[in-house]
Coordinates of C-alpha atoms in Angstrom, one line a residue:
M22 CA 14.2 -17.3 -24.2
A23 CA 13.0 -13.6 -25.6
D24 CA 10.1 -15.5 -26.3
T25 CA 9.4 -17.0 -22.7
T26 CA 10.5 -13.2 -21.6
S27 CA 7.5 -11.8 -23.3
R28 CA 5.0 -14.3 -22.7
F29 CA 5.9 -13.8 -18.6
L30 CA 6.2 -10.1 -19.0
K31 CA 2.5 -10.1 -21.0
S32 CA 1.1 -12.5 -18.4
T33 CA 1.9 -10.6 -15.4
A34 CA 0.9 -7.5 -16.7
L35 CA -2.4 -8.4 -17.8
A36 CA -2.7 -9.8 -14.1
V37 CA -2.1 -6.3 -13.0
A38 CA -4.1 -4.7 -15.2
A39 CA -7.4 -7.0 -14.2
C40 CA -7.1 -4.8 -11.0
S41 CA -4.9 -1.8 -11.6
L42 CA -5.9 2.0 -11.3
G43 CA -8.4 1.8 -14.5
A44 CA -10.6 -0.2 -12.6
V45 CA -10.8 2.1 -9.3
S46 CA -13.0 0.1 -7.1
A47 CA -10.0 -0.5 -4.7
V48 CA -8.2 2.5 -4.7
A49 CA -11.0 4.9 -4.8
Q50 CA -11.8 3.7 -1.3
M51 CA -8.6 4.8 0.2
P52 CA -9.3 7.6 2.6
F53 CA -8.0 11.0 2.4
P54 CA -6.2 12.1 5.6
P55 CA -5.1 15.7 6.1
M56 CA -1.8 16.6 4.6
G57 CA 0.7 19.5 5.6
G58 CA 3.8 19.8 3.8
G59 CA 5.5 16.9 5.7
G60 CA 3.0 14.3 5.2
S61 CA -0.2 13.0 7.1
V62 CA -1.2 14.7 10.3
V63 CA -3.7 13.0 12.5
M64 CA -5.2 16.4 14.3
T65 CA -8.1 15.6 16.2
M66 CA -9.4 18.5 17.1
P67 CA -12.6 19.8 19.4
P68 CA -15.2 21.4 16.7
P69 CA -15.1 25.0 16.6
G70 CA -18.9 24.9 17.6
G71 CA -19.0 22.1 19.7
V72 CA -18.3 21.3 22.9
Q73 CA -17.3 17.8 24.7
Q74 CA -19.4 16.6 27.3
P75 CA -18.5 15.8 30.9
A76 CA -18.5 12.2 32.0
Q77 CA -21.2 12.7 34.2
P78 CA -23.8 15.5 34.0
A79 CA -23.3 16.8 37.2
P80 CA -21.5 20.0 37.5
A81 CA -17.7 20.2 38.0
P82 CA -16.1 21.4 40.8
P83 CA -15.0 25.2 40.4
K84 CA -11.6 25.1 38.9
A85 CA -9.1 27.8 40.4
A86 CA -9.9 30.9 39.2
V87 CA -7.7 32.0 35.9
A88 CA -7.1 35.8 36.7
P89 CA -8.9 38.0 34.0
K90 CA -6.2 38.9 31.3
P91 CA -6.4 42.5 30.6
K92 CA -8.1 43.4 26.9
P93 CA -5.0 44.5 24.6
K94 CA -4.9 48.2 23.4
P95 CA -5.6 48.3 20.0
R96 CA -2.7 48.6 18.1
P97 CA -1.9 51.1 15.2
V98 CA -4.4 50.2 12.2
T99 CA -3.7 50.2 8.8
T100 CA -6.9 49.4 6.8
A101 CA -6.2 48.5 2.9
S102 CA -3.6 51.0 2.3
T103 CA -0.4 49.9 3.0
D104 CA 1.4 53.5 2.2
S105 CA 4.0 52.5 4.6
G106 CA 5.3 49.5 2.6
G107 CA 3.3 46.9 3.7
D108 CA 0.9 43.9 2.4
A109 CA -2.9 44.1 2.8
A110 CA -3.5 40.7 1.1
S111 CA -1.2 39.3 4.2
G112 CA -2.2 41.2 6.5
K113 CA 0.9 42.6 7.1
S114 CA 1.4 46.6 7.3
G115 CA 4.7 47.5 7.4
Q116 CA 5.6 49.4 10.7
S117 CA 2.1 48.5 12.5
G118 CA 3.1 45.2 11.9
Q119 CA -0.2 43.6 11.3
S120 CA -4.0 45.6 10.0
I121 CA -6.8 45.1 12.1
I122 CA -9.9 44.2 10.0
M123 CA -12.3 43.9 13.0
L124 CA -13.1 44.8 16.6
V125 CA -14.9 42.5 18.8
N126 CA -16.2 44.1 22.0
D127 CA -13.1 46.3 21.5
E128 CA -10.7 43.2 21.2
P129 CA -9.0 43.1 17.7
I130 CA -9.0 40.5 14.8
T131 CA -6.4 40.8 12.3
A132 CA -5.8 40.3 8.4
Y133 CA -2.8 37.9 9.2
E134 CA -4.9 36.0 11.7
V135 CA -7.9 35.5 8.9
D136 CA -5.1 34.1 6.5
M137 CA -3.6 32.1 9.1
R138 CA -6.7 30.7 10.4
T139 CA -7.9 29.9 6.4
R140 CA -4.7 28.0 5.5
F141 CA -5.2 25.9 8.7
L142 CA -8.8 25.2 7.9
A143 CA -8.0 24.3 4.7
M144 CA -4.8 22.1 5.6
S145 CA -6.7 20.2 8.1
S146 CA -9.8 19.4 6.7
G147 CA -10.4 16.0 5.4
G148 CA -14.1 16.2 4.9
G149 CA -16.8 18.2 3.1
D150 CA -16.6 20.1 0.0
I151 CA -12.6 19.2 0.0
A152 CA -13.1 15.2 0.4
K153 CA -15.9 15.2 -2.2
R154 CA -13.9 17.4 -4.9
A155 CA -10.7 15.7 -3.9
Q156 CA -12.7 12.2 -4.6
E157 CA -13.8 13.1 -7.6
S158 CA -10.7 14.6 -8.7
F159 CA -9.1 11.3 -8.1
K160 CA -11.3 9.0 -9.8
A161 CA -10.6 11.3 -12.6
L162 CA -7.0 10.7 -12.4
A163 CA -7.5 7.1 -11.8
T164 CA -9.6 6.4 -15.0
N165 CA -7.8 8.6 -17.0
E166 CA -6.3 6.5 -20.0
G167 CA -3.2 8.5 -20.3
V168 CA -2.3 8.0 -16.4
N169 CA -3.0 4.5 -16.8
A170 CA -0.8 4.5 -19.7
R171 CA 2.1 5.5 -17.4
F172 CA 1.4 2.9 -14.5
R173 CA 1.3 0.4 -17.4
A174 CA 4.4 1.5 -18.4
A175 CA 5.9 1.5 -15.0
V176 CA 4.6 -1.8 -14.2
E177 CA 6.1 -3.3 -17.3
A178 CA 9.8 -1.8 -16.6
L179 CA 9.6 -2.9 -13.1
I180 CA 8.7 -6.6 -14.6
Q181 CA 11.7 -6.4 -17.4
E182 CA 13.8 -5.5 -14.4
H183 CA 13.4 -8.4 -12.3
Q184 CA 12.4 -10.9 -14.7
G185 CA 14.7 -13.7 -14.3
K186 CA 15.9 -12.6 -10.8
K187 CA 12.7 -12.8 -8.9
S188 CA 9.9 -15.3 -8.3
R189 CA 6.2 -14.0 -10.1
E190 CA 5.0 -14.1 -6.4
E191 CA 7.9 -11.6 -5.5
I192 CA 7.2 -9.4 -8.6
M193 CA 3.4 -9.5 -7.9
K194 CA 4.0 -7.9 -4.5
M195 CA 6.3 -5.3 -6.2
I196 CA 3.8 -4.4 -8.7
E197 CA 1.0 -4.1 -5.9
A198 CA 3.1 -1.7 -3.8
K199 CA 4.1 0.4 -6.8
K200 CA -0.3 0.7 -7.5
T201 CA -0.1 1.8 -4.0
E202 CA 2.5 4.2 -4.3
F203 CA 1.0 5.3 -7.8
A204 CA -2.3 5.9 -6.2
Q205 CA -0.8 8.0 -3.1
S206 CA 0.6 10.2 -5.5
L207 CA -2.7 10.8 -7.2
Q208 CA -4.4 10.9 -4.2
K209 CA -2.0 13.8 -2.6
Q210 CA -2.7 15.5 -6.2
A211 CA -6.1 15.5 -6.1
L212 CA -6.7 16.8 -2.7
D213 CA -4.0 19.3 -2.8
G214 CA -5.7 20.7 -5.7
A215 CA -9.1 20.5 -3.9
R216 CA -7.9 22.5 -0.9
S217 CA -6.6 25.5 -3.2
A218 CA -10.0 25.6 -4.7
A219 CA -11.4 25.9 -1.4
L220 CA -9.4 28.8 0.2
P221 CA -12.1 31.5 -0.6
K222 CA -14.9 29.6 1.1
Y223 CA -12.5 29.0 4.2
R224 CA -11.4 32.7 4.5
K225 CA -15.3 33.3 5.5
D226 CA -15.3 30.6 7.6
A227 CA -11.7 31.6 9.6
Q228 CA -13.3 35.1 10.0
E229 CA -16.5 33.6 11.7
E230 CA -14.5 31.2 14.1
L231 CA -12.1 34.1 15.0
V232 CA -15.2 36.2 16.2
E233 CA -16.6 33.4 18.3
E234 CA -13.2 32.3 19.8
K235 CA -12.8 36.1 20.9
L236 CA -16.8 35.7 22.5
K237 CA -15.8 32.3 24.0
M238 CA -12.9 33.2 25.6
Q239 CA -14.2 36.8 26.7
E240 CA -16.8 34.7 28.4
A241 CA -14.4 32.6 30.1
R242 CA -12.5 35.1 31.6
K243 CA -15.6 36.9 32.7
L244 CA -16.7 33.3 35.0
G245 CA -13.0 32.5 35.8
V246 CA -13.0 29.4 34.1
G247 CA -10.4 29.9 31.3
V248 CA -7.9 27.1 30.6
G249 CA -4.5 27.8 30.6
D250 CA -1.5 27.3 28.2
E251 CA -0.2 24.3 30.0
E252 CA -3.2 22.1 29.3
V253 CA -3.4 23.2 26.0
G254 CA 0.3 22.4 25.6
K255 CA -0.2 18.7 27.0
I256 CA -3.0 18.0 24.0
I257 CA -0.7 19.3 21.5
K258 CA 2.4 17.0 22.8
G259 CA -0.5 14.3 23.0
I260 CA -1.0 14.5 19.4
A261 CA 2.2 14.8 18.3
E262 CA 3.5 11.7 20.1
R263 CA 0.4 9.7 18.5
N264 CA 1.3 10.7 15.0
K265 CA 5.5 9.4 16.4
L266 CA 6.4 13.0 16.2
T267 CA 8.5 15.6 18.4
E268 CA 6.6 18.5 18.9
A269 CA 9.1 20.9 16.9
Q270 CA 8.6 18.4 14.4
F271 CA 4.7 18.4 14.4
A272 CA 5.0 22.3 14.6
A273 CA 7.1 22.2 11.5
N274 CA 4.6 20.0 9.6
I275 CA 1.9 22.9 10.5
K276 CA 4.3 25.4 8.9
N277 CA 4.9 23.3 5.8
G278 CA 1.0 23.4 5.3
G279 CA 1.1 27.2 5.3
S280 CA -0.4 28.0 8.8
D281 CA 1.2 28.1 11.9
I282 CA 1.1 26.0 15.7
S283 CA -0.4 28.8 17.3
V284 CA -3.7 28.7 15.3
M285 CA -4.2 24.8 16.8
K286 CA -3.0 26.0 20.7
A287 CA -5.8 29.3 20.0
R288 CA -8.6 26.7 18.8
F289 CA -7.8 24.1 21.7
Q290 CA -7.7 27.2 23.7
A291 CA -10.9 28.6 23.2
S292 CA -12.7 25.1 22.7
L293 CA -12.0 23.6 26.0
S294 CA -12.4 26.9 27.9
W295 CA -15.9 27.1 26.0
R296 CA -16.6 24.0 27.5
E297 CA -15.9 24.8 30.9
V298 CA -18.4 28.0 30.7
V299 CA -21.0 25.3 29.3
R300 CA -20.7 22.6 32.0
R301 CA -20.6 25.8 34.8
K302 CA -23.9 27.3 33.1
F303 CA -25.9 24.0 31.9
A304 CA -25.0 20.9 33.5
A305 CA -27.5 20.4 35.9
Q306 CA -30.1 20.8 33.0
I307 CA -28.8 17.7 31.4
S308 CA -30.6 14.5 32.0
I309 CA -30.8 11.1 30.1
N310 CA -32.4 8.1 30.8
Q311 CA -32.2 4.4 29.8
R312 CA -34.8 4.6 27.8
D313 CA -33.0 7.3 25.4
V314 CA -30.0 5.2 25.2
D315 CA -32.1 2.2 23.9
K316 CA -33.6 4.1 21.1
F317 CA -30.3 5.7 20.5
L318 CA -28.3 2.5 20.1
A319 CA -31.5 0.9 17.9
N320 CA -31.7 4.0 15.6
S321 CA -27.8 3.5 15.5
S322 CA -27.8 0.0 14.5
K323 CA -30.6 0.2 11.9
A324 CA -28.9 3.4 10.4
G325 CA -25.6 1.3 10.1
E326 CA -23.7 4.0 12.2
A327 CA -22.4 1.7 14.8
V328 CA -19.0 -0.8 13.8
D329 CA -20.0 -4.3 13.9
T330 CA -23.4 -3.9 15.6
Q331 CA -24.5 -7.0 13.3
E332 CA -22.7 -9.9 12.1
L333 CA -23.5 -11.3 8.4
Q334 CA -23.9 -14.9 7.3
I335 CA -22.1 -15.1 4.0
Q336 CA -21.6 -17.7 1.7
R337 CA -18.3 -17.6 -1.2
I338 CA -17.7 -19.2 -4.2
S339 CA -14.1 -19.3 -5.3
L340 CA -13.2 -19.6 -9.0
P341 CA -9.3 -20.3 -9.0
L342 CA -7.2 -18.4 -11.5
P343 CA -4.4 -20.2 -13.6
A344 CA -0.6 -19.6 -12.2
K345 CA 0.1 -17.9 -15.9
L346 CA -3.0 -15.5 -15.9
D347 CA -3.7 -14.0 -19.6
Q348 CA -6.4 -12.1 -20.7
A349 CA -8.3 -14.6 -22.3
S350 CA -8.5 -17.0 -18.9
L351 CA -9.3 -13.9 -17.0
A352 CA -12.1 -13.0 -19.6
Q353 CA -13.2 -16.8 -19.5
R354 CA -13.2 -16.9 -15.5
Q355 CA -15.6 -13.6 -15.5
A356 CA -17.9 -14.4 -17.9
D357 CA -18.5 -17.6 -15.6
A358 CA -19.0 -15.7 -12.8
D359 CA -21.7 -13.7 -14.2
A360 CA -23.1 -16.9 -15.3
L361 CA -23.4 -18.3 -12.2
R362 CA -24.8 -14.7 -10.8
R363 CA -27.9 -14.9 -13.6
K364 CA -28.7 -18.4 -12.1
F365 CA -28.6 -17.8 -8.9
G366 CA -31.8 -18.7 -7.2
G367 CA -31.0 -18.0 -3.3
C368 CA -29.0 -19.1 -0.9
K369 CA -30.3 -22.7 -0.3
T370 CA -28.9 -23.4 -4.0
T371 CA -25.4 -21.8 -3.9
G372 CA -23.6 -24.8 -3.0
Q373 CA -25.1 -27.0 -6.3
L374 CA -25.0 -23.7 -8.5
A375 CA -21.2 -23.6 -7.5
A376 CA -20.9 -27.4 -8.2
T377 CA -22.2 -27.1 -12.0
L378 CA -18.7 -25.4 -12.8
P379 CA -15.5 -27.5 -12.1
G380 CA -12.6 -26.4 -10.2
S381 CA -14.8 -24.4 -8.6
K382 CA -14.8 -24.1 -4.4
F383 CA -17.9 -23.5 -2.3
E384 CA -17.9 -22.4 1.5
D385 CA -20.4 -21.2 3.9
L386 CA -18.4 -19.2 6.2
K387 CA -21.5 -18.5 8.6
F388 CA -21.6 -15.2 10.5
V389 CA -18.7 -12.9 10.0
R390 CA -18.2 -9.7 11.2
P391 CA -17.8 -6.8 8.5
S392 CA -14.8 -5.3 10.2
S393 CA -12.6 -8.4 9.3
V394 CA -13.5 -8.1 5.7
G395 CA -11.0 -6.0 3.6
E396 CA -12.4 -2.9 1.2
P397 CA -14.2 -2.9 -1.1
T398 CA -15.6 -6.6 -0.5
R399 CA -16.9 -5.0 2.8
S400 CA -18.8 -2.3 1.5
F401 CA -20.6 -4.4 -1.2
L402 CA -21.2 -6.8 1.5
T403 CA -22.7 -4.1 4.3
S404 CA -24.9 -2.6 1.2
A405 CA -26.0 -5.6 -0.3
K406 CA -29.8 -7.0 0.9
D407 CA -29.9 -10.4 2.3
G408 CA -30.2 -13.7 -0.4
E409 CA -28.0 -11.2 -2.6
M410 CA -25.1 -12.1 -4.7
I411 CA -22.8 -9.6 -4.8
P412 CA -20.1 -8.9 -8.1
P413 CA -17.1 -11.1 -8.3
Q414 CA -14.3 -9.6 -6.2
L415 CA -10.6 -10.3 -7.4
G416 CA -8.6 -12.2 -4.3
T417 CA -5.5 -13.9 -4.0
G418 CA -5.2 -16.4 -7.0
S419 CA -9.0 -16.8 -7.4
L420 CA -12.2 -14.5 -8.2
E421 CA -14.6 -14.6 -5.6
I422 CA -18.3 -14.6 -5.7
Y423 CA -20.2 -13.6 -2.1
T424 CA -23.6 -13.9 -0.9
V425 CA -25.5 -12.6 1.6
C426 CA -27.8 -14.8 3.3
G427 CA -29.1 -13.0 6.7
R428 CA -27.9 -10.8 9.5
R429 CA -28.0 -10.6 13.0
D430 CA -27.6 -8.1 15.9
L431 CA -24.5 -8.6 18.5
K432 CA -25.1 -7.8 22.0
V433 CA -24.4 -4.4 23.2
D434 CA -21.9 -4.2 25.9
E435 CA -21.9 -1.8 29.0
K436 CA -19.3 0.2 27.1
K437 CA -21.1 0.8 24.2
R438 CA -23.9 1.9 26.6
E439 CA -21.9 4.2 28.1
E440 CA -20.5 5.7 25.2
A441 CA -24.1 6.3 23.7
Q442 CA -25.0 8.0 27.2
Q443 CA -21.9 10.2 26.5
E444 CA -22.9 10.9 23.0
L445 CA -26.4 12.1 24.2
Q446 CA -25.4 14.5 26.7
S447 CA -22.8 15.5 24.3
R448 CA -25.4 16.5 21.6
E449 CA -27.6 17.9 24.7
F450 CA -24.6 20.5 25.3
E451 CA -23.9 21.4 22.1
Q452 CA -27.6 22.6 21.3
L453 CA -27.4 24.5 24.5
A454 CA -24.0 25.7 23.5
N455 CA -24.9 26.9 19.9
R456 CA -28.1 28.6 21.5
Y457 CA -25.6 30.7 24.2
L458 CA -23.5 31.6 21.5
R459 CA -25.8 32.7 19.4
D460 CA -27.1 35.4 21.9
L461 CA -23.8 35.9 22.8
K462 CA -22.9 37.1 19.2
Q463 CA -26.6 39.2 19.1
D464 CA -25.3 41.2 22.1
A465 CA -21.7 41.6 20.9
L466 CA -20.2 45.2 20.1
C467 CA -18.5 44.3 16.6
S468 CA -17.0 47.3 14.5
E469 CA -14.8 48.1 11.9
P470 CA -11.5 50.0 13.2
G471 CA -11.9 53.7 12.2
S472 CA -15.5 53.3 11.4
G473 CA -17.1 53.0 15.1
A474 CA -19.7 51.3 13.0
R475 CA -21.4 48.7 14.5
V476 CA -21.0 45.4 12.3
D477 CA -23.5 42.5 12.6
C478 CA -21.7 39.3 14.4
T479 CA -23.8 36.9 13.7
R480 CA -23.2 36.8 10.0
K481 CA -20.3 35.0 7.6
N482 CA -18.3 38.0 6.7

């Protein structure tokens, strides 16, 4: 009985090791979502410098004017000194409450605002340098022998606990769940480390963003098109609901990540108000014709940016794996697959090639949409050339070898054409908006408190 248990343990563990963290082709494809202190949060926000396009290029009807807000009077200023018991690093300054580090047309930016914005940018970032650093760190962790030794030990303990109580299939499912849990913990560790390392960079971005927001809101008040708190509140509520959270829970997640919900509200208010400013000034200048749309769709399809703009003509050879998988049989199947790939002479010969290997199964899957295939196989297929056989993929109970024999374009429906037109309008608006913002920054009066000396508003500080 003990010998049977040992063989079961060994064969099952080997089955997992074949696709475990040591071969990170699958888990390394896991996306890195924004994580606050309370878990993943989907925070879809207007980009700081971008503008959402209107549905039509015609100017929007004027909104009820929002009464201009009086400029706040400068609060008592403390600079880097904190004689009254404050903390200059955090922006808190004893009796004054917050230290002012810059005035933008006489409106203050405090050290506390910069700190909160820095933390928010780092927390909500899922791309750029943070994603790259996190991905590299995650791969290093996932291929580390010590990490994999801990994973294998956890797998063996799980098998030992449930062997004889649950079926092999049930245990395999539990192992897959354990692998996902383990990978997610490594993912969070990599992401947290990457964000901490990026804080200095985001502090510069935070101050630049706050300068731009002041200018955007000043211009919105001047034109009477500012967006009020009620509209911003509806957006925040919608984001919370999409994350299956109450507004209070959503705000708590932001706070647990080190920032504050007021930062998100300020970003939305500035972005939406700026959109109305740009619409008021430039909507009549935007004109997108059908030729522009056709060209955009064609380029998107060629670049692979659009989702399922093509179908792939695919063939598959399946090499069955034994019920009691061991290292030797897995190695033999891998060798069989490599031998078939070396003999591959084109799609017309795939069926004959499969017939040379007893037990293999050949399938002509015809045309398949990439979105219907799981990762990492999907990425291999979309990256392959026509007539190419990709490396073998571990499937359910078999080793699978796919061949891409061709592809065909899908007919783009009117919805996609409308989306393309809106995207082109958005790009036009963004170019005009960026130019307009640059002019505002060049004309703005930015100064350091107490000095009266003008600071260049167009540079990263």
